[in-house]
Structure formats: structure tokens, C-alpha cells
Amino acid sequence: MSAPAEAASPHTMNTYARLPVAMERGAGCRLWDVNGNRYLDALAGIAVNTLGHAHPKLVPALQEQVGKLIHCCNYYHVPDAERLAAKLAALSGMTNVFFCNSGLEANEAALKLARKYGHDKGIANPQIVVCEKAFHGRSIATLSATANPKVQKGFEPLLPGFIRVPLNDIEALKKATDGHPDVVAVFFETIQGEGGVNPARAEYLRQLRQLCDERGWLMMIDEVQCGMGRTGKWFAHQWAGITPDVMPLAKGLASGVPVGAVVAGPRAAHIFQPGNHGTTFGGNPLAMRAGVETIRIMEEEGLVAHAGEVGSHLKEALQTALDGTAGVKEVRGQGLLIGIELDRPCGALALRALQAGLLISVTAERVVRLAPPLILTQAEADEIVSILVPLIKTFLKEKAAP
Ligand SMILES: *Cc1c(COP(=O)(O)O)cnc(C)c1O
């Protein structure tokens, strides 16, 4: 496959190691590049395109909205923002929402909430507990909360005010926070996406909920990647039967229109007052319409339950097909967020999959990540398996074990 001329970027900054392809259009779980090659999308623009591409119910709604009003600014009420907030509150069991434009912005707002929560209680130097292998974004605050040294390198000094602990170890967390009266919040992902598809165990989530209640900490769960129905529940923490105090969302929330949200329960819902926080674009009529319509279509089509079912089918099919393959450590995840961990770096698989007509990604160097649109059919799931499994097996035979 030769790279088309469009697959060069001399004037955009060199921030991404891009694959040699430029996409032109999509329909459902298929994308076509500028040369007319067709791909099966098992990544959904990194867990963003909830409804796939050019969804026949979403497109006319957004076309109508563009013709009516794209942006008006937050000096005025935005009825669809109130609608979307009410919907998110109902689905999450929480109460109030702040809208912004991306995942890092949602996390940035959550970190500000936690610090102000502390200051309001007279804590001058608030500390936030974060996890090893976490990814929360690339602003200065969110890269400081992130665990990956590659994300942080070159951007020091990092922000102080974080205490880092291993995931799924409540005793380690208690030990790390002992003698720290300034802790105000814990902040972590239900399933670490960029960190390699690492789930927080349900039991751990329940222990953490209890600890936060006992100590008056905010439980803040970054569901930017794993939320919005992807795991087979609206929010991944709901599998543990708990409700956080603060939940940043973004990626899948508006099926591709940029949007972020911080959903808050009673303990955190009224911390921000006029003047504390804001954003020009956040919650604009186009993004809010996209969010409202995305959830409406998800409900009409039963996509949350579907994601759980087709995701289980996909994971089991991968586990069966890869069972006993030397070099495959684990196939894990929930619903349509699946990781296949190998025992060696496998970044090269993203290009090989592309050349075979399949879009995937590799995170944490050794984990093939699948995050397809929630409209994925069982036949498309089987097609993912039939393309991906031989690629993995060939790769493992060619590349020496570590
Ligand atoms: C992608 C991601 C972010 C950052 O979102 P951006 O929109 O890229 O800023 C934050 N947290 C998690 C868990 C993510 O997966």
C-alpha cells in the first residue's frame, strides 16, 4: 500500500506518529480512505464514534442544528445543555453537570473541584490520590495526574498535590494516605484505557467508596474512555453498584462532536459558583444537540445492552481463537473495550492491521486495544477476529520472544 499524498502533514505540528493513510468518509463501522480502500473500524476514533459513522438518525439532527444555531456562549441559557445534563444525572444517579470540550478539560475541572472542596473545608494544601498507569490528559494539571513518564517528560515541573498508589490495592492506598490530613479526593479510571485496559475490581471500587465516605473524600472516577455505554452499562463503575461524587466524561458522549462533561453528585455539585470556572465553547448548542441525540439514539436502539452482549461475544471469540498461543498473556476488558496483552512490544500491529483493512490501536506498548462503535454487529465482531487473530499469531512467530 503506498501512502496517498494527503497522508502527509508538513504544516500541522508533529504531535502524532500517524499511520500512512487519510480517511475520507464513513458509514456504520466502515471507513474509506482517500484512495477508496475500505476499513473495518474497531477503534471508533479512540472510543469516540459511539454511533459509528454517518448514523442515519444523527446526521439529519446535526444538519438541522447547524442551520439553526452552532454557538451562542454561556451568557445565555442553552436548553439542550439542560436536557443533556438532566439525562446524564438520571442515568448516573448524580445531580449536576459542567460542560466543556474534551477529556482533559473535564478532568481539569474535576481537579479544580477537588481543590476547592478542600479549600472550602479549610485545607490549604489539598492532596489528590491518583493511580499508577493512569492517563488523564495532557494539560499541565492532567499530565501531572497521569502516571506515564513519557507523557510528563519535558514538561516538568509537574504540579504538586498528588499521591500515587497502585490500582486495586486498598491497603496500599490506606498506607500511602496515613498521616496525610490534607487528602481531599481519590481520582482514577474504572478501566484504565491508555494504561493498557486495566480494570479496577468491583470489590476495590466498593472499598474505595466506603473509605471516601468515612474520610470525607470525593470519589472522582474518570470515565472519559470507559463510560457512555461502552462496557454494557451506562457507566463502567455501575457494575460495582456504586456512585461516585464526580465523574468526568468526554469521548463517546456526542458520537464525535467534541464535548466533555463533569457529572457531580450532591457532595460536589455546588462547589463551583459564578466566576470559579468556565469555558467559551463548552456546552454550545451544536455539541449539546449531538449529546442529546446520541443518548436518544442509544436508548432507541438498545445500544448499551448490545455493547455488553456483542462485547462478550467478541472477547470470548478472541479468547478461544488465541487460547494457548505463546506470547498472548491475557484477553481482558468489558463490553466493547477490550485489551489483548502480549508479552512483547507490538506497536507494529497497528500498521499491519491497517494494511489488512482493520483499525485498531496499541496502548501501553504491549496491549492491542479494541474500542469499536457500539453499533458493531456480531458478524462484524467475527470479522475483527478473523482479521486480527492471524495477524497476532504471525507477528508472534516473527518477533522473537523477549
Ligand atoms: C482520552 C482520555 C483523556 C483525555 O481526553 P482528551 O479529550 O484527549 O483530552 C482523559 N482520560 C481518559 C481516561 C482518557 O481515555
mmCIF file of N, CA and C in Angstrom, residues 149-244:
data_model
loop_
_atom_site.group_PDB
_atom_site.id
_atom_site.type_symbol
_atom_site.label_atom_id
_atom_site.label_comp_id
_atom_site.label_asym_id
_atom_site.label_seq_id
_atom_site.Cartn_x
_atom_site.Cartn_y
_atom_site.Cartn_z
ATOM 1 N N PRO A 149 5.532 8.399 32.533
ATOM 2 C CA PRO A 149 6.629 9.372 32.463
ATOM 3 C C PRO A 149 6.846 9.924 31.053
ATOM 4 N N LYS A 150 6.450 9.159 30.026
ATOM 5 C CA LYS A 150 6.598 9.657 28.639
ATOM 6 C C LYS A 150 5.683 10.852 28.382
ATOM 7 N N VAL A 151 4.539 10.864 29.038
ATOM 8 C CA VAL A 151 3.594 11.981 28.885
ATOM 9 C C VAL A 151 4.127 13.221 29.609
ATOM 10 N N GLN A 152 4.888 12.988 30.685
ATOM 11 C CA GLN A 152 5.344 14.096 31.536
ATOM 12 C C GLN A 152 6.682 14.676 31.099
ATOM 13 N N LYS A 153 7.493 13.830 30.439
ATOM 14 C CA LYS A 153 8.876 14.210 30.175
ATOM 15 C C LYS A 153 8.977 15.466 29.307
ATOM 16 N N GLY A 154 9.769 16.408 29.765
ATOM 17 C CA GLY A 154 9.948 17.653 29.025
ATOM 18 C C GLY A 154 9.007 18.752 29.475
ATOM 19 N N PHE A 155 8.068 18.404 30.345
ATOM 20 C CA PHE A 155 7.076 19.404 30.765
ATOM 21 C C PHE A 155 7.123 19.679 32.267
ATOM 22 N N GLU A 156 8.207 19.216 32.901
ATOM 23 C CA GLU A 156 8.369 19.498 34.319
ATOM 24 C C GLU A 156 8.587 21.002 34.514
ATOM 25 N N PRO A 157 8.340 21.607 35.656
ATOM 26 C CA PRO A 157 7.934 20.904 36.882
ATOM 27 C C PRO A 157 6.476 20.467 36.845
ATOM 28 N N LEU A 158 6.239 19.262 37.364
ATOM 29 C CA LEU A 158 4.866 18.777 37.490
ATOM 30 C C LEU A 158 4.169 19.524 38.609
ATOM 31 N N LEU A 159 2.852 19.527 38.560
ATOM 32 C CA LEU A 159 2.098 20.142 39.658
ATOM 33 C C LEU A 159 2.199 19.266 40.893
ATOM 34 N N PRO A 160 2.386 19.867 42.047
ATOM 35 C CA PRO A 160 2.332 19.091 43.287
ATOM 36 C C PRO A 160 0.880 18.805 43.658
ATOM 37 N N GLY A 161 0.706 18.017 44.707
ATOM 38 C CA GLY A 161 -0.645 17.800 45.233
ATOM 39 C C GLY A 161 -1.226 16.453 44.841
ATOM 40 N N PHE A 162 -0.367 15.537 44.362
ATOM 41 C CA PHE A 162 -0.849 14.197 44.027
ATOM 42 C C PHE A 162 -0.108 13.152 44.860
ATOM 43 N N ILE A 163 -0.828 12.135 45.291
ATOM 44 C CA ILE A 163 -0.245 10.982 45.970
ATOM 45 C C ILE A 163 -0.550 9.774 45.096
ATOM 46 N N ARG A 164 0.498 9.056 44.652
ATOM 47 C CA ARG A 164 0.242 7.974 43.693
ATOM 48 C C ARG A 164 0.262 6.607 44.370
ATOM 49 N N VAL A 165 -0.721 5.791 44.005
ATOM 50 C CA VAL A 165 -0.843 4.452 44.614
ATOM 51 C C VAL A 165 -1.070 3.422 43.506
ATOM 52 N N PRO A 166 -0.774 2.136 43.797
ATOM 53 C CA PRO A 166 -1.099 1.096 42.816
ATOM 54 C C PRO A 166 -2.606 0.880 42.738
ATOM 55 N N LEU A 167 -3.077 0.404 41.598
ATOM 56 C CA LEU A 167 -4.506 0.121 41.403
ATOM 57 C C LEU A 167 -4.880 -1.158 42.154
ATOM 58 N N ASN A 168 -6.116 -1.219 42.615
ATOM 59 C CA ASN A 168 -6.683 -2.459 43.182
ATOM 60 C C ASN A 168 -6.004 -2.913 44.472
ATOM 61 N N ASP A 169 -5.455 -1.984 45.247
ATOM 62 C CA ASP A 169 -4.805 -2.363 46.498
ATOM 63 C C ASP A 169 -5.207 -1.357 47.586
ATOM 64 N N ILE A 170 -6.281 -1.676 48.289
ATOM 65 C CA ILE A 170 -6.838 -0.718 49.258
ATOM 66 C C ILE A 170 -5.883 -0.516 50.433
ATOM 67 N N GLU A 171 -5.150 -1.569 50.805
ATOM 68 C CA GLU A 171 -4.221 -1.415 51.926
ATOM 69 C C GLU A 171 -3.085 -0.452 51.555
ATOM 70 N N ALA A 172 -2.591 -0.567 50.333
ATOM 71 C CA ALA A 172 -1.534 0.349 49.887
ATOM 72 C C ALA A 172 -2.036 1.789 49.896
ATOM 73 N N LEU A 173 -3.296 1.965 49.487
ATOM 74 C CA LEU A 173 -3.863 3.316 49.472
ATOM 75 C C LEU A 173 -3.974 3.867 50.902
ATOM 76 N N LYS A 174 -4.430 3.011 51.815
ATOM 77 C CA LYS A 174 -4.552 3.473 53.210
ATOM 78 C C LYS A 174 -3.187 3.847 53.758
ATOM 79 N N LYS A 175 -2.201 3.032 53.446
ATOM 80 C CA LYS A 175 -0.858 3.285 53.945
ATOM 81 C C LYS A 175 -0.293 4.601 53.376
ATOM 82 N N ALA A 176 -0.495 4.796 52.076
ATOM 83 C CA ALA A 176 0.051 5.990 51.420
ATOM 84 C C ALA A 176 -0.606 7.273 51.916
ATOM 85 N N THR A 177 -1.837 7.160 52.409
ATOM 86 C CA THR A 177 -2.544 8.367 52.838
ATOM 87 C C THR A 177 -2.513 8.553 54.355
ATOM 88 N N ASP A 178 -1.993 7.556 55.057
ATOM 89 C CA ASP A 178 -1.838 7.684 56.514
ATOM 90 C C ASP A 178 -0.982 8.908 56.834
ATOM 91 N N GLY A 179 -1.405 9.681 57.782
ATOM 92 C CA GLY A 179 -0.621 10.850 58.148
ATOM 93 C C GLY A 179 -0.738 11.987 57.136
ATOM 94 N N HIS A 180 -1.697 11.905 56.226
ATOM 95 C CA HIS A 180 -1.972 12.997 55.287
ATOM 96 C C HIS A 180 -3.375 13.550 55.543
ATOM 97 N N PRO A 181 -3.524 14.460 56.480
ATOM 98 C CA PRO A 181 -4.861 15.004 56.753
ATOM 99 C C PRO A 181 -5.373 15.880 55.604
ATOM 100 N N ASP A 182 -4.498 16.148 54.634
ATOM 101 C CA ASP A 182 -4.868 17.064 53.552
ATOM 102 C C ASP A 182 -5.475 16.371 52.332
ATOM 103 N N VAL A 183 -5.676 15.050 52.398
ATOM 104 C CA VAL A 183 -6.289 14.359 51.250
ATOM 105 C C VAL A 183 -7.730 14.838 51.099
ATOM 106 N N VAL A 184 -8.103 15.155 49.856
ATOM 107 C CA VAL A 184 -9.471 15.621 49.596
ATOM 108 C C VAL A 184 -10.229 14.727 48.624
ATOM 109 N N ALA A 185 -9.494 13.920 47.845
ATOM 110 C CA ALA A 185 -10.184 13.153 46.804
ATOM 111 C C ALA A 185 -9.317 11.996 46.332
ATOM 112 N N VAL A 186 -9.981 10.960 45.799
ATOM 113 C CA VAL A 186 -9.288 9.951 45.002
ATOM 114 C C VAL A 186 -9.767 10.124 43.565
ATOM 115 N N PHE A 187 -8.868 9.885 42.625
ATOM 116 C CA PHE A 187 -9.151 10.177 41.210
ATOM 117 C C PHE A 187 -8.544 9.070 40.361
ATOM 118 N N PHE A 188 -9.370 8.318 39.649
ATOM 119 C CA PHE A 188 -8.865 7.168 38.902
ATOM 120 C C PHE A 188 -9.874 6.766 37.833
ATOM 121 N N GLU A 189 -9.445 5.904 36.912
ATOM 122 C CA GLU A 189 -10.325 5.376 35.859
ATOM 123 C C GLU A 189 -10.943 4.047 36.319
ATOM 124 N N THR A 190 -12.172 3.777 35.907
ATOM 125 C CA THR A 190 -12.765 2.468 36.224
ATOM 126 C C THR A 190 -12.034 1.378 35.439
ATOM 127 N N ILE A 191 -11.798 1.645 34.153
ATOM 128 C CA ILE A 191 -10.932 0.776 33.365
ATOM 129 C C ILE A 191 -9.873 1.686 32.749
ATOM 130 N N GLN A 192 -8.632 1.477 33.113
ATOM 131 C CA GLN A 192 -7.563 2.302 32.536
ATOM 132 C C GLN A 192 -7.477 1.983 31.045
ATOM 133 N N GLY A 193 -7.701 3.008 30.215
ATOM 134 C CA GLY A 193 -7.686 2.784 28.770
ATOM 135 C C GLY A 193 -6.282 2.856 28.210
ATOM 136 N N GLU A 194 -5.683 4.050 28.276
ATOM 137 C CA GLU A 194 -4.336 4.232 27.723
ATOM 138 C C GLU A 194 -3.307 3.393 28.473
ATOM 139 N N GLY A 195 -3.574 3.106 29.742
ATOM 140 C CA GLY A 195 -2.637 2.326 30.559
ATOM 141 C C GLY A 195 -2.631 0.843 30.232
ATOM 142 N N GLY A 196 -3.488 0.398 29.291
ATOM 143 C CA GLY A 196 -3.442 -1.000 28.876
ATOM 144 C C GLY A 196 -4.703 -1.797 29.158
ATOM 145 N N VAL A 197 -5.861 -1.114 29.262
ATOM 146 C CA VAL A 197 -7.138 -1.793 29.526
ATOM 147 C C VAL A 197 -7.049 -2.591 30.841
ATOM 148 N N ASN A 198 -6.811 -1.857 31.936
ATOM 149 C CA ASN A 198 -6.694 -2.467 33.266
ATOM 150 C C ASN A 198 -7.914 -2.094 34.100
ATOM 151 N N PRO A 199 -8.776 -3.063 34.397
ATOM 152 C CA PRO A 199 -9.988 -2.736 35.167
ATOM 153 C C PRO A 199 -9.728 -2.610 36.671
ATOM 154 N N ALA A 200 -10.385 -1.633 37.301
ATOM 155 C CA ALA A 200 -10.462 -1.613 38.763
ATOM 156 C C ALA A 200 -11.454 -2.700 39.155
ATOM 157 N N ARG A 201 -11.107 -3.512 40.136
ATOM 158 C CA ARG A 201 -12.013 -4.589 40.546
ATOM 159 C C ARG A 201 -13.224 -4.014 41.272
ATOM 160 N N ALA A 202 -14.370 -4.680 41.111
ATOM 161 C CA ALA A 202 -15.618 -4.203 41.737
ATOM 162 C C ALA A 202 -15.453 -4.093 43.248
ATOM 163 N N GLU A 203 -14.808 -5.075 43.838
ATOM 164 C CA GLU A 203 -14.624 -5.072 45.292
ATOM 165 C C GLU A 203 -13.793 -3.855 45.724
ATOM 166 N N TYR A 204 -12.771 -3.550 44.934
ATOM 167 C CA TYR A 204 -11.925 -2.389 45.223
ATOM 168 C C TYR A 204 -12.745 -1.102 45.151
ATOM 169 N N LEU A 205 -13.593 -1.004 44.142
ATOM 170 C CA LEU A 205 -14.422 0.198 44.000
ATOM 171 C C LEU A 205 -15.334 0.365 45.220
ATOM 172 N N ARG A 206 -15.877 -0.744 45.695
ATOM 173 C CA ARG A 206 -16.761 -0.658 46.869
ATOM 174 C C ARG A 206 -15.969 -0.271 48.125
ATOM 175 N N GLN A 207 -14.780 -0.834 48.272
ATOM 176 C CA GLN A 207 -13.940 -0.461 49.421
ATOM 177 C C GLN A 207 -13.582 1.022 49.376
ATOM 178 N N LEU A 208 -13.292 1.485 48.166
ATOM 179 C CA LEU A 208 -12.910 2.877 47.995
ATOM 180 C C LEU A 208 -14.090 3.816 48.287
ATOM 181 N N ARG A 209 -15.279 3.403 47.848
ATOM 182 C CA ARG A 209 -16.477 4.199 48.126
ATOM 183 C C ARG A 209 -16.653 4.362 49.638
ATOM 184 N N GLN A 210 -16.474 3.245 50.334
ATOM 185 C CA GLN A 210 -16.648 3.263 51.791
ATOM 186 C C GLN A 210 -15.596 4.153 52.455
ATOM 187 N N LEU A 211 -14.363 4.024 51.996
ATOM 188 C CA LEU A 211 -13.271 4.815 52.565
ATOM 189 C C LEU A 211 -13.508 6.310 52.325
ATOM 190 N N CYS A 212 -13.933 6.659 51.116
ATOM 191 C CA CYS A 212 -14.211 8.065 50.805
ATOM 192 C C CYS A 212 -15.318 8.600 51.710
ATOM 193 N N ASP A 213 -16.342 7.777 51.958
ATOM 194 C CA ASP A 213 -17.422 8.211 52.851
ATOM 195 C C ASP A 213 -16.909 8.410 54.274
ATOM 196 N N GLU A 214 -16.102 7.451 54.748
ATOM 197 C CA GLU A 214 -15.587 7.555 56.118
ATOM 198 C C GLU A 214 -14.722 8.797 56.298
ATOM 199 N N ARG A 215 -13.938 9.116 55.269
ATOM 200 C CA ARG A 215 -12.945 10.178 55.443
ATOM 201 C C ARG A 215 -13.340 11.511 54.822
ATOM 202 N N GLY A 216 -14.514 11.537 54.212
ATOM 203 C CA GLY A 216 -14.969 12.799 53.618
ATOM 204 C C GLY A 216 -14.200 13.186 52.369
ATOM 205 N N TRP A 217 -13.705 12.184 51.623
ATOM 206 C CA TRP A 217 -13.014 12.453 50.347
ATOM 207 C C TRP A 217 -14.006 12.380 49.197
ATOM 208 N N LEU A 218 -13.731 13.137 48.153
ATOM 209 C CA LEU A 218 -14.518 12.992 46.931
ATOM 210 C C LEU A 218 -14.027 11.762 46.176
ATOM 211 N N MET A 219 -14.965 10.927 45.716
ATOM 212 C CA MET A 219 -14.613 9.807 44.854
ATOM 213 C C MET A 219 -14.809 10.284 43.413
ATOM 214 N N MET A 220 -13.699 10.468 42.709
ATOM 215 C CA MET A 220 -13.760 11.032 41.354
ATOM 216 C C MET A 220 -13.309 9.957 40.360
ATOM 217 N N ILE A 221 -14.211 9.580 39.465
ATOM 218 C CA ILE A 221 -13.918 8.491 38.535
ATOM 219 C C ILE A 221 -13.895 9.007 37.105
ATOM 220 N N ASP A 222 -12.732 8.914 36.480
ATOM 221 C CA ASP A 222 -12.540 9.345 35.093
ATOM 222 C C ASP A 222 -13.123 8.280 34.166
ATOM 223 N N GLU A 223 -14.323 8.556 33.650
ATOM 224 C CA GLU A 223 -14.947 7.621 32.696
ATOM 225 C C GLU A 223 -14.915 8.192 31.288
ATOM 226 N N VAL A 224 -13.906 8.996 31.002
ATOM 227 C CA VAL A 224 -13.774 9.617 29.680
ATOM 228 C C VAL A 224 -13.752 8.558 28.580
ATOM 229 N N GLN A 225 -13.085 7.436 28.839
ATOM 230 C CA GLN A 225 -12.973 6.398 27.809
ATOM 231 C C GLN A 225 -13.958 5.242 28.030
ATOM 232 N N CYS A 226 -14.128 4.820 29.281
ATOM 233 C CA CYS A 226 -14.908 3.597 29.525
ATOM 234 C C CYS A 226 -16.387 3.883 29.739
ATOM 235 N N GLY A 227 -16.781 5.148 29.850
ATOM 236 C CA GLY A 227 -18.177 5.498 30.111
ATOM 237 C C GLY A 227 -19.029 5.517 28.857
ATOM 238 N N MET A 228 -20.239 5.999 28.994
ATOM 239 C CA MET A 228 -21.196 6.157 27.885
ATOM 240 C C MET A 228 -21.548 4.839 27.189
ATOM 241 N N GLY A 229 -21.798 3.824 28.008
ATOM 242 C CA GLY A 229 -22.391 2.601 27.480
ATOM 243 C C GLY A 229 -21.420 1.562 26.965
ATOM 244 N N ARG A 230 -20.181 1.944 26.845
ATOM 245 C CA ARG A 230 -19.202 1.074 26.189
ATOM 246 C C ARG A 230 -19.060 -0.296 26.858
ATOM 247 N N THR A 231 -19.167 -0.342 28.190
ATOM 248 C CA THR A 231 -18.944 -1.624 28.879
ATOM 249 C C THR A 231 -20.218 -2.459 29.018
ATOM 250 N N GLY A 232 -21.360 -1.929 28.550
ATOM 251 C CA GLY A 232 -22.615 -2.660 28.738
ATOM 252 C C GLY A 232 -23.452 -2.104 29.873
ATOM 253 N N LYS A 233 -22.919 -1.119 30.576
ATOM 254 C CA LYS A 233 -23.731 -0.277 31.462
ATOM 255 C C LYS A 233 -23.423 1.161 31.057
ATOM 256 N N TRP A 234 -24.284 2.091 31.452
ATOM 257 C CA TRP A 234 -24.034 3.473 31.026
ATOM 258 C C TRP A 234 -22.656 3.924 31.488
ATOM 259 N N PHE A 235 -22.318 3.572 32.739
ATOM 260 C CA PHE A 235 -21.008 3.950 33.266
ATOM 261 C C PHE A 235 -20.372 2.709 33.871
ATOM 262 N N ALA A 236 -19.082 2.541 33.639
ATOM 263 C CA ALA A 236 -18.439 1.267 33.976
ATOM 264 C C ALA A 236 -18.469 0.988 35.477
ATOM 265 N N HIS A 237 -18.421 2.051 36.305
ATOM 266 C CA HIS A 237 -18.433 1.821 37.760
ATOM 267 C C HIS A 237 -19.761 1.240 38.224
ATOM 268 N N GLN A 238 -20.809 1.356 37.394
ATOM 269 C CA GLN A 238 -22.118 0.840 37.804
ATOM 270 C C GLN A 238 -22.114 -0.686 37.939
ATOM 271 N N TRP A 239 -21.148 -1.353 37.325
ATOM 272 C CA TRP A 239 -21.006 -2.798 37.533
ATOM 273 C C TRP A 239 -20.724 -3.104 39.003
ATOM 274 N N ALA A 240 -20.129 -2.152 39.738
ATOM 275 C CA ALA A 240 -19.810 -2.380 41.153
ATOM 276 C C ALA A 240 -20.930 -1.890 42.069
ATOM 277 N N GLY A 241 -21.994 -1.333 41.491
ATOM 278 C CA GLY A 241 -23.123 -0.880 42.296
ATOM 279 C C GLY A 241 -22.832 0.346 43.139
ATOM 280 N N ILE A 242 -21.865 1.148 42.728
ATOM 281 C CA ILE A 242 -21.547 2.358 43.498
ATOM 282 C C ILE A 242 -21.848 3.603 42.668
ATOM 283 N N THR A 243 -21.857 4.754 43.313
ATOM 284 C CA THR A 243 -21.998 6.036 42.615
ATOM 285 C C THR A 243 -20.869 6.942 43.079
ATOM 286 N N PRO A 244 -20.107 7.511 42.144
ATOM 287 C CA PRO A 244 -19.036 8.429 42.554
ATOM 288 C C PRO A 244 -19.598 9.797 42.927
#
